[in-house]
Coordinates of C-alpha atoms in Angstrom, one line a residue:
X1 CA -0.3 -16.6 -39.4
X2 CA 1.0 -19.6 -37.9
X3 CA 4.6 -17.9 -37.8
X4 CA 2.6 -15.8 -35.3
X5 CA 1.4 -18.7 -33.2
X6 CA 4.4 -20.3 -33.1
X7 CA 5.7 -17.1 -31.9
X8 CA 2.8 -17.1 -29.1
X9 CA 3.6 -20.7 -28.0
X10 CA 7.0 -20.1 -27.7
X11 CA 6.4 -16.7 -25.6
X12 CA 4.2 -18.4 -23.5
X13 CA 6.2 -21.5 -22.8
X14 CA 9.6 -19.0 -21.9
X15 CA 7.1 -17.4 -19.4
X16 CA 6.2 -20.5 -17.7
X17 CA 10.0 -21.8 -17.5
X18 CA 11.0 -18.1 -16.0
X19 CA 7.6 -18.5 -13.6
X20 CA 8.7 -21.9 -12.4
X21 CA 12.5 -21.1 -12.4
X22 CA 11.3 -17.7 -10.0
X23 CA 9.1 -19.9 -7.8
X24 CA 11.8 -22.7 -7.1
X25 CA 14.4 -19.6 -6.4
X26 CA 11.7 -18.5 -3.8
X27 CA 11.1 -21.9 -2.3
X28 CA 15.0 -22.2 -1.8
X29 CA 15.1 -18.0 -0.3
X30 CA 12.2 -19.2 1.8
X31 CA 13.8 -22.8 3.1
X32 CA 17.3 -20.8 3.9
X33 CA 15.6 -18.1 5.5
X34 CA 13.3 -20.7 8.0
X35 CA 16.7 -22.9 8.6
X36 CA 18.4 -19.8 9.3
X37 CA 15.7 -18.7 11.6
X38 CA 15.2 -21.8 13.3
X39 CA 19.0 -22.2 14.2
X40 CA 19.0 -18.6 15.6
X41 CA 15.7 -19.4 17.8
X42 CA 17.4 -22.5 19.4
X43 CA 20.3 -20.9 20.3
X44 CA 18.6 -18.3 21.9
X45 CA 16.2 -20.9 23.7
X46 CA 19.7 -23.1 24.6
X47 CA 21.6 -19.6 25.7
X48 CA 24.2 -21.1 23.2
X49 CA 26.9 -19.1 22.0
X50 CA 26.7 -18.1 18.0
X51 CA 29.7 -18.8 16.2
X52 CA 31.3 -15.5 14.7
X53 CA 29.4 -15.7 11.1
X54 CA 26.2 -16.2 12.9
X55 CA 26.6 -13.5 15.5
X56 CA 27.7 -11.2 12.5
X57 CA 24.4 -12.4 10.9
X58 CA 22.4 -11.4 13.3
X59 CA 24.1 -8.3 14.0
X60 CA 23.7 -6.7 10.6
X61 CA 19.7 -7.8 10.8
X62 CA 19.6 -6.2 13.9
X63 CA 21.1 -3.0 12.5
X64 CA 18.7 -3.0 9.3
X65 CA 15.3 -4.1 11.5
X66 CA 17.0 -1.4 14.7
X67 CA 15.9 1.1 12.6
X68 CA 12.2 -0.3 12.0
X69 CA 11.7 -1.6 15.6
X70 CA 12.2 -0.6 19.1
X71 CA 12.2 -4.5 20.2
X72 CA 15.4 -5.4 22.0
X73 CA 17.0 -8.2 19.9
X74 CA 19.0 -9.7 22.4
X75 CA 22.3 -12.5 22.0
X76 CA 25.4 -13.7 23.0
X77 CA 24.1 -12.2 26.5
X78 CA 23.9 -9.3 25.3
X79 CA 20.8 -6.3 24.7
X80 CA 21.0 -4.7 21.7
X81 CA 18.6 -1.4 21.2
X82 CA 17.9 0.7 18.7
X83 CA 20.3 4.3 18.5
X84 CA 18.4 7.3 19.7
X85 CA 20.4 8.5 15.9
X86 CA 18.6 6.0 14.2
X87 CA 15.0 6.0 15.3
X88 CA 12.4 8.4 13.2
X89 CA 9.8 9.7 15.1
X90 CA 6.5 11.7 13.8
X91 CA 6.0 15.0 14.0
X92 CA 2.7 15.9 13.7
X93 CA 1.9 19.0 11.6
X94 CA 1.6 22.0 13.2
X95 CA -2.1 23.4 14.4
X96 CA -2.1 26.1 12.8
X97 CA -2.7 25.2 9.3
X98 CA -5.8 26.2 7.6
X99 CA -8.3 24.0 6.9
X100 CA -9.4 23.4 3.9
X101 CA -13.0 24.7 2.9
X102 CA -15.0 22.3 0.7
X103 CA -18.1 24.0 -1.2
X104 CA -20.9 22.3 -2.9
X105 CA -20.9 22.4 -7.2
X106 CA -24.2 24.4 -8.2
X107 CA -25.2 21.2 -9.6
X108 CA -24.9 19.3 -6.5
X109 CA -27.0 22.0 -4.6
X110 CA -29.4 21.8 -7.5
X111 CA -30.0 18.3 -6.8
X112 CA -29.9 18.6 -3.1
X113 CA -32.7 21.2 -3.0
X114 CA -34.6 19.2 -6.0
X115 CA -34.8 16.3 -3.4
X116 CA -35.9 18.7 -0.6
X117 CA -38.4 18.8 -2.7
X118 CA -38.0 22.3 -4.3
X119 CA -39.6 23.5 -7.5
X120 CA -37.1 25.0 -10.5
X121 CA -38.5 28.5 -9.7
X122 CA -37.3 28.4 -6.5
X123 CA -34.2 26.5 -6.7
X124 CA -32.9 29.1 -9.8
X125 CA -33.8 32.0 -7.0
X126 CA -32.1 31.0 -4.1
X127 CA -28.8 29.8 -6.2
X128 CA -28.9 33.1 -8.7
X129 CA -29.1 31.0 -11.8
X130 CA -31.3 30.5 -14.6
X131 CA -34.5 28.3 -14.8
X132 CA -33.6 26.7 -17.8
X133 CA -29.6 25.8 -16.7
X134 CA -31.5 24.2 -13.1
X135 CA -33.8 22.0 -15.8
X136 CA -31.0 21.0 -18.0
X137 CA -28.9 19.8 -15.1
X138 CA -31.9 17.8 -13.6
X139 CA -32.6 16.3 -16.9
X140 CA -28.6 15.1 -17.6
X141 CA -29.3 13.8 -13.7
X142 CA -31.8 11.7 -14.4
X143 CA -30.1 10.4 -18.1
X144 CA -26.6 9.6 -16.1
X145 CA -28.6 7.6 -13.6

């Protein structure tokens, strides 16, 4: 028994240690990603030139977001927009599909025309069943609810 909670408090301290390792490698993603982002905005704001590794940086995340956006990213002076090739549009499905039909259960018509206030006689006529199966299904109705 206490090999098994020793077992436990082990498990559970690994899991913390790989929870707090996984949130300080996110912290450090999220920091790159804002200094990064905040070096591109001011050298768009300053009309600044990027320096080659920058402008290839940007030019790959414009590829990758091109095909998610129609937004001009624009640097360097220049407009880049998405490739006709690249874009996805919709195509809606074509009108003349069927529709689908939905029918009511007999049960659910049962308890529709119960709550019309229908006696079982009249209920088992109109849906061609028997008097008995239309009192069984009002009684399991009433137990389920």
């Amino acid at each position: 028994m206490n090999d098994k909670l020793k077992l436990l408090g082990d498990m559970e301290e690994k899991y913390t240690e790989n929870k707090k390792e996984l949130e300080d490698l996110l912290a450090v993603y999220l920091l790159e990603i804002k200094d990064e982002n905040d070096r591109l905005v001011s050298s768009l704001r300053h009309n600044k030139p990027l320096t080659n590794s920058q402008s290839e940086k940007v030019e790959t995340e414009a590829s990758t977001k091109s095909e998610r956006s129609t937004i001009p990213i624009a640097y360097n002076n220049k407009s880049v927009q998405p490739s006709a090739e690249n874009s996805t549009t919709y195509t809606p499905p074509l009108s003349n599909q069927e529709q689908d039909t939905l029918e009511q259960s007999i049960s659910a018509k049962v308890y529709a025309l119960y709550d019309q206030g229908e006696t079982i006689e009249s209920i088992a006529r109109k849906l061609d069943c028997g008097k008995t199966e239309v009192e069984l299904m009002l009684k399991f109705n009433r137990k389920n609810s």
